[in-house]
XYZ file of C-alpha atoms in Angstrom:
709
model
C 153.096 -112.784 61.584
C 150.731 -109.939 61.564
C 149.266 -111.106 64.858
C 152.715 -111.538 66.416
C 153.740 -108.096 65.204
C 150.600 -106.587 66.640
C 151.227 -108.252 69.992
C 154.861 -107.086 69.965
C 153.795 -103.518 69.204
C 151.254 -103.552 71.975
C 153.929 -104.742 74.396
C 156.171 -101.841 73.452
C 153.313 -99.466 73.918
C 152.609 -100.992 77.290
C 156.263 -100.656 78.328
C 156.289 -97.038 77.226
C 153.027 -96.410 79.016
C 154.386 -97.940 82.222
C 157.591 -95.905 81.941
C 155.610 -92.727 81.410
C 153.408 -93.579 84.378
C 156.431 -94.141 86.632
C 157.997 -90.905 85.454
C 154.742 -89.059 86.047
C 154.450 -90.499 89.550
C 158.076 -89.597 90.239
C 157.622 -86.002 89.083
C 154.347 -85.675 90.968
C 155.977 -86.964 94.146
C 158.956 -84.658 93.626
C 156.690 -81.659 93.043
C 154.686 -82.526 96.137
C 157.870 -82.757 98.222
C 159.144 -79.467 96.867
C 155.825 -77.788 97.630
C 155.899 -79.108 101.197
C 159.470 -77.918 101.631
C 158.543 -74.481 100.285
C 155.540 -74.234 102.604
C 157.634 -75.343 105.583
C 160.297 -72.774 104.716
C 157.702 -69.999 104.513
C 156.088 -70.994 107.799
C 159.426 -71.175 109.588
C 160.904 -67.990 108.102
C 160.916 -64.714 109.986
C 158.914 -61.885 108.481
C 160.434 -58.476 107.783
C 158.302 -56.896 110.506
C 159.500 -59.440 113.060
C 163.131 -58.840 112.091
C 162.630 -55.086 112.409
C 161.079 -55.586 115.843
C 164.049 -57.650 116.979
C 166.514 -55.107 115.583
C 164.741 -52.356 117.495
C 164.451 -54.402 120.687
C 168.134 -55.369 120.781
C 169.418 -52.048 119.427
C 172.402 -52.271 121.770
C 174.758 -54.708 120.063
C 175.764 -57.707 122.166
C 179.324 -57.429 123.381
C 181.968 -60.043 122.681
C 182.401 -62.330 125.677
C 185.692 -62.027 127.532
C 185.727 -65.846 127.713
C 185.165 -66.585 124.005
C 188.617 -66.124 122.506
C 190.474 -68.278 125.062
C 187.761 -70.827 125.809
C 189.273 -74.170 126.823
C 187.297 -77.118 125.404
C 187.617 -80.632 126.858
C 188.206 -83.441 124.362
C 186.064 -86.120 126.019
C 184.808 -87.787 122.851
C 181.367 -86.133 122.975
C 179.688 -85.796 119.575
C 176.427 -83.834 119.463
C 173.776 -85.226 117.060
C 171.834 -82.812 114.780
C 168.558 -83.512 116.619
C 166.940 -85.606 119.346
C 168.504 -83.636 122.222
C 167.542 -84.249 125.857
C 168.704 -82.820 129.162
C 171.397 -85.010 130.745
C 169.734 -84.735 134.170
C 166.004 -84.825 133.372
C 163.605 -85.572 130.529
C 163.329 -81.990 129.175
C 163.571 -81.818 125.366
C 163.171 -78.027 124.955
C 164.917 -74.970 126.391
C 168.207 -76.898 126.211
C 171.672 -75.343 126.502
C 174.913 -76.860 125.224
C 177.896 -76.098 127.443
C 180.706 -75.128 125.073
C 183.453 -76.435 127.388
C 182.562 -80.131 127.731
C 179.443 -80.606 125.550
C 176.950 -81.225 128.366
C 173.317 -80.606 127.328
C 171.258 -79.233 130.201
C 167.907 -77.487 130.597
C 167.511 -73.755 131.247
C 166.086 -71.802 134.139
C 162.685 -72.297 135.699
C 160.236 -69.438 135.137
C 157.957 -67.897 137.736
C 154.997 -70.018 136.574
C 156.900 -73.327 136.618
C 157.532 -73.346 132.865
C 160.941 -73.256 131.229
C 163.567 -75.689 132.558
C 164.704 -77.185 135.855
C 167.761 -74.930 136.430
C 170.186 -77.741 135.551
C 172.366 -75.550 133.261
C 172.886 -72.813 135.859
C 173.472 -75.406 138.591
C 176.104 -77.086 136.403
C 177.885 -73.753 135.956
C 177.906 -73.219 139.718
C 179.617 -76.609 140.081
C 182.133 -76.375 137.216
C 182.446 -72.658 136.394
C 182.407 -73.537 132.663
C 181.442 -70.083 131.345
C 179.654 -70.282 127.981
C 176.575 -72.105 126.703
C 174.571 -71.879 123.484
C 170.859 -72.544 123.238
C 170.102 -75.525 121.004
C 167.414 -74.736 118.471
C 168.645 -71.175 117.903
C 171.651 -72.224 115.787
C 171.252 -71.683 112.050
C 173.567 -71.679 109.049
C 174.575 -68.030 109.415
C 174.985 -68.275 113.237
C 173.530 -64.769 113.373
C 170.686 -65.563 115.759
C 172.474 -68.126 117.931
C 171.746 -67.385 121.609
C 175.051 -67.571 123.502
C 174.960 -66.906 127.243
C 177.882 -66.102 129.533
C 177.230 -67.162 133.120
C 180.032 -65.151 134.770
C 179.109 -62.048 132.730
C 175.424 -62.796 133.362
C 174.148 -61.763 129.925
C 173.730 -62.810 126.312
C 177.001 -62.317 124.468
C 178.658 -62.704 121.089
C 181.087 -65.564 120.442
C 183.248 -64.786 117.385
C 184.589 -68.367 117.424
C 181.198 -70.064 117.743
C 181.639 -72.003 114.484
C 184.932 -73.428 115.759
C 183.481 -74.220 119.188
C 180.527 -76.067 117.627
C 182.747 -78.011 115.210
C 184.724 -79.266 118.216
C 181.679 -81.378 119.139
C 180.984 -82.471 115.554
C 178.110 -80.057 114.960
C 177.475 -79.213 111.291
C 175.582 -75.949 111.853
C 175.017 -75.413 108.101
C 172.155 -77.927 108.172
C 170.527 -76.847 111.444
C 167.115 -75.132 111.518
C 165.717 -72.667 114.044
C 163.258 -74.392 116.400
C 163.520 -72.334 119.616
C 163.037 -68.685 120.557
C 166.051 -66.762 121.773
C 166.059 -64.998 125.129
C 165.669 -61.629 123.375
C 162.670 -62.912 121.391
C 160.999 -64.137 124.572
C 161.567 -60.776 126.224
C 160.128 -59.001 123.167
C 157.019 -61.184 123.151
C 156.565 -60.699 126.887
C 156.843 -56.948 126.498
C 154.595 -56.835 123.411
C 151.898 -59.012 124.986
C 151.903 -56.763 128.020
C 151.377 -53.679 125.824
C 148.562 -55.296 123.854
C 146.766 -56.540 126.952
C 147.130 -53.278 128.844
C 146.192 -50.908 126.012
C 143.270 -53.021 124.770
C 142.224 -53.760 128.368
C 142.176 -57.471 127.603
C 140.816 -59.544 130.466
C 138.912 -56.568 131.906
C 135.152 -56.641 132.313
C 134.574 -53.900 129.735
C 130.886 -53.029 129.441
C 129.841 -52.510 125.791
C 128.309 -49.094 125.129
C 125.662 -48.195 122.577
C 123.912 -45.062 121.414
C 124.855 -41.601 120.072
C 128.609 -41.050 120.117
C 129.373 -44.714 120.828
C 129.597 -46.130 117.311
C 132.580 -48.248 116.307
C 134.427 -48.313 112.987
C 135.046 -51.546 111.114
C 138.703 -52.281 110.422
C 139.143 -52.258 106.636
C 142.547 -53.891 106.890
C 145.260 -52.038 108.821
C 142.937 -49.043 109.199
C 143.052 -48.761 113.002
C 145.147 -45.583 112.642
C 142.196 -44.012 110.794
C 139.555 -45.355 113.189
C 141.276 -44.165 116.366
C 142.009 -40.729 114.895
C 138.450 -40.151 113.644
C 136.920 -41.199 116.981
C 139.014 -38.559 118.729
C 138.447 -35.893 116.058
C 134.677 -36.323 116.275
C 134.822 -35.850 120.033
C 135.943 -32.238 119.408
C 133.103 -29.711 119.562
C 134.290 -27.931 116.407
C 134.028 -31.072 114.241
C 130.761 -32.210 115.851
C 129.208 -28.821 115.138
C 130.518 -28.500 111.570
C 129.652 -31.966 110.346
C 126.732 -33.002 112.557
C 125.056 -30.333 114.701
C 124.895 -27.634 112.008
C 125.063 -29.802 108.895
C 122.314 -32.160 107.760
C 122.959 -34.947 105.296
C 120.500 -33.361 102.856
C 122.239 -29.973 102.987
C 125.667 -31.569 102.573
C 124.416 -33.480 99.543
C 122.918 -30.369 97.967
C 126.069 -28.307 98.554
C 128.355 -31.005 97.185
C 129.754 -30.769 93.640
C 128.559 -32.978 90.794
C 129.808 -36.188 92.441
C 129.157 -36.182 96.229
C 131.096 -39.415 96.604
C 134.294 -37.472 95.881
C 133.542 -34.479 98.122
C 135.381 -34.454 101.466
C 132.823 -32.279 103.275
C 130.059 -34.629 102.152
C 131.944 -37.715 103.337
C 132.911 -36.045 106.623
C 129.245 -35.198 107.203
C 128.219 -38.746 106.376
C 130.829 -40.153 108.778
C 129.904 -37.624 111.479
C 126.235 -38.597 111.328
C 127.182 -42.263 111.341
C 129.336 -41.918 114.463
C 127.266 -39.394 116.441
C 123.617 -40.155 115.638
C 123.568 -43.547 117.337
C 121.628 -44.987 114.423
C 124.244 -47.679 113.840
C 125.251 -48.251 117.455
C 122.870 -51.007 118.449
C 123.443 -54.414 120.068
C 123.727 -57.297 117.644
C 121.133 -60.014 118.250
C 122.064 -63.633 118.814
C 122.916 -65.757 115.787
C 119.540 -67.501 115.864
C 117.818 -64.132 115.503
C 115.886 -64.555 118.754
C 116.400 -61.763 121.252
C 117.089 -63.173 124.704
C 116.030 -60.695 127.452
C 117.991 -62.647 130.071
C 121.243 -62.354 128.144
C 123.709 -60.004 129.930
C 124.487 -56.718 128.172
C 128.208 -57.451 128.319
C 127.745 -60.338 125.887
C 126.347 -58.081 123.136
C 128.434 -56.298 120.556
C 127.910 -53.865 117.705
C 128.854 -54.282 114.088
C 130.175 -50.758 113.585
C 130.251 -48.879 110.285
C 132.810 -49.454 107.501
C 134.277 -46.042 106.459
C 135.121 -47.158 102.928
C 133.934 -44.081 101.005
C 135.522 -41.720 103.522
C 138.857 -43.549 103.300
C 138.728 -43.465 99.508
C 138.260 -39.671 99.531
C 140.683 -38.742 102.313
C 143.372 -41.063 100.910
C 142.905 -40.118 97.253
C 146.246 -39.620 95.456
C 148.182 -40.277 98.651
C 150.708 -43.085 98.081
C 150.560 -44.367 101.672
C 147.029 -43.791 102.967
C 145.542 -45.186 99.754
C 147.339 -48.480 100.417
C 146.301 -51.269 102.782
C 149.438 -50.852 104.892
C 149.529 -49.664 108.477
C 150.267 -45.944 108.845
C 151.298 -43.400 111.450
C 148.286 -41.948 113.290
C 150.117 -38.633 113.719
C 150.814 -38.322 109.996
C 147.189 -39.170 109.190
C 145.898 -36.617 111.721
C 147.965 -33.854 110.097
C 146.903 -34.994 106.627
C 143.255 -34.899 107.702
C 143.469 -31.360 109.101
C 145.246 -30.171 105.968
C 142.514 -31.631 103.731
C 139.734 -30.241 105.936
C 141.317 -26.778 105.864
C 141.468 -26.822 102.065
C 137.898 -28.129 101.817
C 136.676 -25.161 103.883
C 138.951 -22.503 102.380
C 136.049 -20.463 100.957
C 134.344 -20.297 104.347
C 137.230 -20.290 106.797
C 134.923 -19.311 109.667
C 133.412 -22.807 109.393
C 136.790 -24.563 109.256
C 136.899 -26.915 112.280
C 140.637 -27.543 111.883
C 141.288 -24.023 113.212
C 140.468 -25.249 116.713
C 143.728 -27.258 116.649
C 145.922 -24.586 115.048
C 148.298 -22.326 116.980
C 151.295 -20.039 116.492
C 154.763 -20.767 117.861
C 157.390 -18.055 118.196
C 161.100 -18.842 118.371
C 163.509 -16.341 119.894
C 167.140 -16.555 118.787
C 169.723 -14.579 120.722
C 173.273 -14.223 119.417
C 176.343 -13.130 121.454
C 176.053 -9.619 119.982
C 173.058 -9.016 122.238
C 170.677 -8.753 119.314
C 167.771 -11.126 118.739
C 165.654 -12.595 115.951
C 162.064 -13.809 116.142
C 160.643 -16.506 113.851
C 157.015 -17.581 113.768
C 155.389 -20.734 112.492
C 151.932 -22.300 112.420
C 151.450 -25.764 113.863
C 148.754 -28.276 114.764
C 150.706 -30.416 117.234
C 153.344 -29.878 119.890
C 155.981 -32.567 119.482
C 157.790 -33.323 122.747
C 161.041 -35.080 123.541
C 160.949 -37.504 126.461
C 163.792 -36.769 128.923
C 164.458 -40.216 130.379
C 166.868 -38.734 132.917
C 163.843 -37.089 134.546
C 162.290 -40.475 135.449
C 160.773 -40.465 138.931
C 161.303 -44.191 139.642
C 165.067 -44.560 139.151
C 165.586 -46.763 142.232
C 162.763 -49.090 141.202
C 164.241 -49.272 137.692
C 167.662 -50.242 139.004
C 166.157 -52.952 141.203
C 164.161 -54.340 138.278
C 167.165 -54.427 135.959
C 169.184 -56.193 138.630
C 166.547 -58.871 139.288
C 166.006 -59.333 135.558
C 169.724 -59.881 134.988
C 170.123 -62.201 137.950
C 167.629 -64.892 137.271
C 164.007 -64.499 136.293
C 164.024 -63.976 132.563
C 160.366 -65.016 132.768
C 159.283 -62.532 135.416
C 155.577 -61.976 135.810
C 154.314 -59.607 133.159
C 152.755 -57.449 135.858
C 156.205 -56.888 137.340
C 157.597 -55.088 134.273
C 159.121 -51.769 135.333
C 159.631 -48.895 132.904
C 160.880 -45.341 133.375
C 158.116 -42.967 134.506
C 158.569 -39.462 133.150
C 156.189 -36.649 134.187
C 154.495 -34.789 131.341
C 155.678 -31.559 132.990
C 159.277 -32.613 132.291
C 158.461 -33.143 128.598
C 156.835 -29.710 128.370
C 159.837 -28.165 130.126
C 162.189 -29.715 127.561
C 160.292 -27.856 124.824
C 160.762 -24.489 126.543
C 164.351 -25.094 127.631
C 167.094 -22.991 125.975
C 168.827 -24.772 123.112
C 172.204 -24.069 121.559
C 172.284 -23.477 117.798
C 175.717 -24.130 116.341
C 177.064 -22.362 113.233
C 174.436 -19.633 113.398
C 175.220 -16.784 111.008
C 174.825 -13.452 112.760
C 174.558 -10.365 110.584
C 175.635 -8.292 113.590
C 178.914 -10.183 113.931
C 179.227 -10.922 110.211
C 180.275 -14.451 111.173
C 178.969 -17.805 112.285
C 178.566 -18.218 116.017
C 176.638 -20.144 118.681
C 173.185 -18.748 119.411
C 170.572 -19.622 122.022
C 167.083 -20.548 120.865
C 163.915 -20.629 122.986
C 160.323 -21.189 121.917
C 156.887 -20.286 123.212
C 153.226 -19.995 122.212
C 151.891 -16.862 120.546
C 148.377 -18.322 120.700
C 146.819 -21.128 122.708
C 144.487 -23.370 120.638
C 141.064 -24.631 121.677
C 142.483 -28.168 121.487
C 146.131 -28.860 122.263
C 147.596 -32.051 120.787
C 150.804 -33.375 122.349
C 152.898 -35.843 120.371
C 155.284 -37.959 122.443
C 158.507 -38.701 120.556
C 158.725 -42.358 121.521
C 160.562 -43.288 118.327
C 164.221 -42.281 118.442
C 167.471 -43.094 116.686
C 169.982 -45.049 118.726
C 173.728 -45.122 118.175
C 174.427 -46.347 114.659
C 171.148 -44.778 113.459
C 169.039 -47.730 114.573
C 165.360 -46.750 115.086
C 163.998 -47.720 118.483
C 160.784 -47.203 120.410
C 161.300 -45.905 123.925
C 159.965 -48.248 126.595
C 158.563 -45.537 128.849
C 155.489 -44.412 130.767
C 154.326 -40.789 130.713
C 152.571 -39.612 133.877
C 149.805 -37.392 132.505
C 147.627 -35.373 134.919
C 143.938 -34.616 134.399
C 144.693 -30.936 133.848
C 147.707 -28.884 132.774
C 148.484 -25.178 132.866
C 150.904 -23.943 130.188
C 150.250 -20.242 130.676
C 153.923 -19.741 131.520
C 154.841 -21.024 128.031
C 153.355 -17.998 126.242
C 155.930 -16.037 124.253
C 156.386 -12.407 125.279
C 157.597 -11.189 121.885
C 160.032 -8.334 121.363
C 160.841 -6.782 124.722
C 161.789 -3.178 125.523
C 165.504 -2.705 125.011
C 165.865 -5.661 122.614
C 167.324 -4.918 119.201
C 166.531 -7.041 116.169
C 169.275 -8.439 113.979
C 169.382 -6.380 110.810
C 170.340 -7.067 107.217
C 174.126 -6.988 106.847
C 175.926 -4.336 104.803
C 177.444 -6.799 102.330
C 174.116 -7.963 101.101
C 173.282 -10.814 103.506
C 169.536 -10.948 103.264
C 166.785 -11.447 105.761
C 164.359 -14.289 105.191
C 161.868 -11.859 103.709
C 164.058 -10.573 100.880
C 163.216 -11.072 97.253
C 165.600 -13.893 96.377
C 166.604 -16.924 98.438
C 170.175 -17.372 99.647
C 172.381 -19.225 97.172
C 175.758 -20.849 97.784
C 177.751 -19.400 94.897
C 180.507 -22.023 95.242
C 178.042 -24.833 94.516
C 176.592 -22.871 91.594
C 180.072 -22.361 90.130
C 180.900 -26.072 90.343
C 177.655 -27.022 88.618
C 178.193 -24.440 85.868
C 181.602 -25.980 85.069
C 179.749 -29.243 84.387
C 177.864 -27.610 81.525
C 174.567 -26.599 83.186
C 173.117 -23.120 82.770
C 173.511 -20.624 85.595
C 169.731 -20.339 86.018
C 169.251 -24.089 86.311
C 172.128 -24.354 88.765
C 170.772 -21.581 90.986
C 167.349 -23.229 91.042
C 168.904 -26.546 92.021
C 170.885 -24.955 94.850
C 167.812 -23.080 96.120
C 165.613 -26.166 96.091
C 168.203 -28.225 97.964
C 168.909 -25.469 100.528
C 172.577 -25.251 99.485
C 173.101 -28.761 100.855
C 175.893 -29.699 98.461
C 176.939 -30.352 94.884
C 175.671 -33.947 94.819
C 172.225 -32.999 96.135
C 171.910 -30.148 93.655
C 173.078 -32.407 90.822
C 170.446 -35.025 91.705
C 167.764 -32.344 91.759
C 168.868 -31.065 88.367
C 168.814 -34.487 86.731
C 165.306 -35.213 88.017
C 163.837 -31.781 87.114
C 165.385 -31.027 83.722
C 162.052 -31.700 82.014
C 159.977 -29.494 84.340
C 157.867 -27.048 82.285
C 158.983 -24.119 84.477
C 162.687 -25.013 84.570
C 163.530 -21.988 82.357
C 161.293 -19.535 84.241
C 163.187 -16.783 86.071
C 163.643 -17.047 89.829
C 161.061 -14.836 91.490
C 160.169 -13.804 94.986
C 158.594 -16.605 96.955
C 160.298 -19.402 95.045
C 158.620 -22.521 96.372
C 160.850 -24.470 98.715
C 158.051 -25.642 101.007
C 157.826 -29.195 102.257
C 154.994 -31.529 103.189
C 154.382 -30.959 106.898
C 153.079 -34.510 107.269
C 156.471 -35.754 106.074
C 158.140 -33.356 108.515
C 156.112 -34.867 111.349
C 157.082 -38.366 110.253
C 160.768 -37.473 110.537
C 160.081 -35.740 113.853
C 158.531 -38.989 115.110
C 161.880 -40.651 114.316
C 163.522 -38.271 116.777
C 164.864 -35.618 114.372
C 164.457 -31.899 115.011
C 161.894 -30.019 112.924
C 164.475 -27.701 111.298
C 166.689 -30.650 110.369
C 163.687 -32.566 109.002
C 162.647 -29.660 106.769
C 166.175 -29.164 105.505
C 166.548 -32.865 104.696
C 163.217 -32.963 102.845
C 164.145 -29.895 100.808
C 167.438 -31.498 99.929
C 165.723 -34.747 98.941
C 162.800 -33.484 96.897
C 160.318 -34.282 99.665
C 161.021 -38.031 99.729
C 161.055 -39.371 103.323
C 163.366 -42.291 102.606
C 165.872 -40.118 100.746
C 165.618 -37.469 103.476
C 166.492 -40.076 106.105
C 169.470 -41.198 104.043
C 170.509 -37.560 103.670
C 170.500 -37.077 107.454
C 172.529 -40.258 107.944
C 175.145 -39.039 105.457
C 175.172 -35.474 106.858
C 175.445 -36.163 110.576
C 177.028 -32.748 111.063
C 173.716 -31.258 109.976
C 172.125 -32.639 113.138
C 174.049 -30.063 115.140
C 174.415 -27.374 112.486
C 171.183 -26.424 110.763
C 171.378 -23.471 108.366
C 169.280 -20.792 110.060
C 168.838 -17.160 109.106
C 169.949 -14.550 111.637
C 167.365 -11.914 110.753
C 163.808 -11.837 112.041
C 161.304 -13.806 110.020
C 157.694 -12.653 110.002
C 155.987 -14.171 106.953
C 152.894 -12.191 106.091
C 150.693 -15.282 105.931
C 151.710 -16.161 109.492
C 151.058 -12.656 110.773
C 147.630 -12.614 109.161
C 146.475 -15.789 110.887
C 143.382 -15.139 112.982
C 143.490 -18.124 115.259
C 141.584 -19.025 118.420
C 143.307 -17.883 121.587
C 142.606 -17.914 125.295
C 144.062 -18.961 128.607
C 146.500 -21.876 128.876
C 144.588 -24.223 131.193
C 143.554 -27.556 129.664
C 141.977 -30.863 130.607
C 142.788 -34.262 129.117
C 139.892 -35.450 126.927
C 141.415 -38.198 124.748
C 144.555 -40.112 123.873
C 145.660 -42.538 121.170
C 147.900 -45.445 122.160
C 150.148 -47.474 119.915
C 151.249 -51.098 120.227
C 154.267 -52.284 118.285
C 157.865 -51.313 117.614
C 157.114 -48.987 114.682
C 154.363 -46.531 113.793
C 153.923 -48.493 110.556
C 153.106 -51.779 112.262
C 151.154 -52.872 115.319
C 147.799 -51.462 116.376
C 146.190 -48.166 117.475
C 143.457 -47.743 120.109
C 141.686 -44.558 121.238
C 140.387 -43.622 124.688
C 137.952 -40.685 124.872
C 136.430 -38.954 127.900
C 132.666 -38.924 127.327
C 129.995 -37.898 129.813
C 132.450 -38.056 132.694
C 133.839 -41.542 131.987
C 136.592 -42.966 129.829
C 135.501 -44.934 126.771
C 137.713 -47.287 124.751
C 137.358 -47.309 120.957
C 139.088 -50.378 119.534
C 137.924 -50.457 115.912
C 134.314 -51.715 116.067
C 134.487 -52.405 119.810
C 133.225 -49.620 122.067
C 133.045 -49.984 125.832
C 133.404 -48.334 129.219
C 137.085 -48.310 130.080
C 138.001 -50.032 133.344
C 141.673 -49.070 133.540
C 142.550 -46.486 130.846
C 146.288 -46.770 130.040
C 146.820 -43.013 129.972
C 150.533 -43.430 130.746
C 151.067 -45.328 127.460
C 149.721 -42.722 125.039
C 151.331 -41.716 121.753
C 149.092 -38.680 121.092
C 147.367 -36.749 123.891
C 144.421 -34.408 123.231
C 143.670 -31.579 125.684
C 140.666 -29.237 125.580
C 140.772 -25.709 126.949
C 138.888 -25.555 130.230
C 135.696 -23.519 129.833
C 135.314 -21.026 132.676
């Protein structure tokens, strides 16, 4: 009995063991399947950057087809399977289009290189005149990305009844997955590949260069914005002299504070010596370590130097530059100059950033005949791109027509973009501009004034920023697809401001207490203050909130109050010079989006300096885009007047430019081209070579040096 019981117990254990094993195998198999499904979903999903690129590329919303609402569908018994599609007239299994009238599946158009389809879909339309077709493989559960094409309208369209039209042929779109690129995605890739190849000079026989001034910078992970900017900055004589010619590494180390690794001047000197000495710009030997004298120079490369310590110092405490994300080269350039200026504040005569600094004077004329002059310091001249001034309008029209007619896959070399002369961009800066709702102390009322701008000083180095990033209708950001024709030399002498002219009368302070911008206390909207006081806040706190939000509104002031109630100086009296300044780098970021400088500053003041909140503020105050609150009296801040900046004639030569690839300044890639020893040199991270075809018409930032006479 004991033996039988033991055997019975062992059998139960065995059964349990087998059950557990089966369950374990089942769960393992299930987990494996789920992991594979998760991996497949990740691989097939679109990234945020890709979605943003598509949104920017197709900023103009597709129109609803005139044939969609009344489309007649033929009940011929056709049922479309969820997969396994093939062209009805050939063996093509990709680039297939489903005709929404009778359910015929036919291949798309043939591209210039023989790829694509065999034109069976377009030929079928010519025979039947059935108007609409949808590309199989672009249909997903939300139908958002489905590529619907209208043959008679000759463009991609929107079909509001697409779900109904698909169900007619038995298609359950809720289970379909994206397997094909849409027409817009193909166009985007074609355009992007062209930019990357052209700007990086891919396919060109670029000769590698080595020696002093030809040292590359290792990409630390999305640090091309830093590399391209520093290559250009260290081509300027002022920076070369300050951090290389007149500054040894030993002297920089001795003059540094207790920890040289945290000193910007020390790290700038270290980087300058690394880039300019040529010590690290040497050809890399073959992998086997044996130098081959017969090996062509073009097959060598250099390792470059990794600017880790410099990046750590220049990006310290900065929420964006200290990250590993891509950044705007313009914003970094301004941040760099600001840090360099502060690092050399005790010896301003050695400050190399001064060579980029200049004074701008704005003249505002009101209908009273009186004028106001405002001055500001700047490092860059940000220029709008007037597309209506394109010099190749006929060529553009022909390209758009041919693109719409047939060859969606036109040769990349045949891409045509608007060509705008740089002179037209400079003229747009100097052109008179209307200022709506301008308060004139002479008229004691708001009116429309005329604003013009000019240079008070011409810098040693003039940096031109091309505003390629604009806001389309509906506040959709978009990068302008445009070429800028940039000459070797420019003369902007005519853009110098003449200042107050004989016979001109300045706008004066009004009798009822309207102040000029130099008065002791900032302007305050008393209505907003009164509303805030009724909510239980003190008058002092309310006035501070209104001042710091530029009288933007009750909600803005309320938000400022709630976020600053614990400030240690919240109860301090309001004094002259109350700080309402904004980060100029953030101003430039908003300018790069296409906003005016005055509007950008106002939005940042109203949003506590936060770029995202400032953008939201602009979107919700669209009237502010045409009505910025400007003072009618002359503004001559003492710190501006005391600036002793370089000045000279207005004739310049192009010495460098930074190009950007991608649909946003915060994605893509930056490359620098610098004129050295009479030839153009490309700096693409660690790669340095003699440029064969410098893409000077695709620049984002252009650097001009005053011509030495």
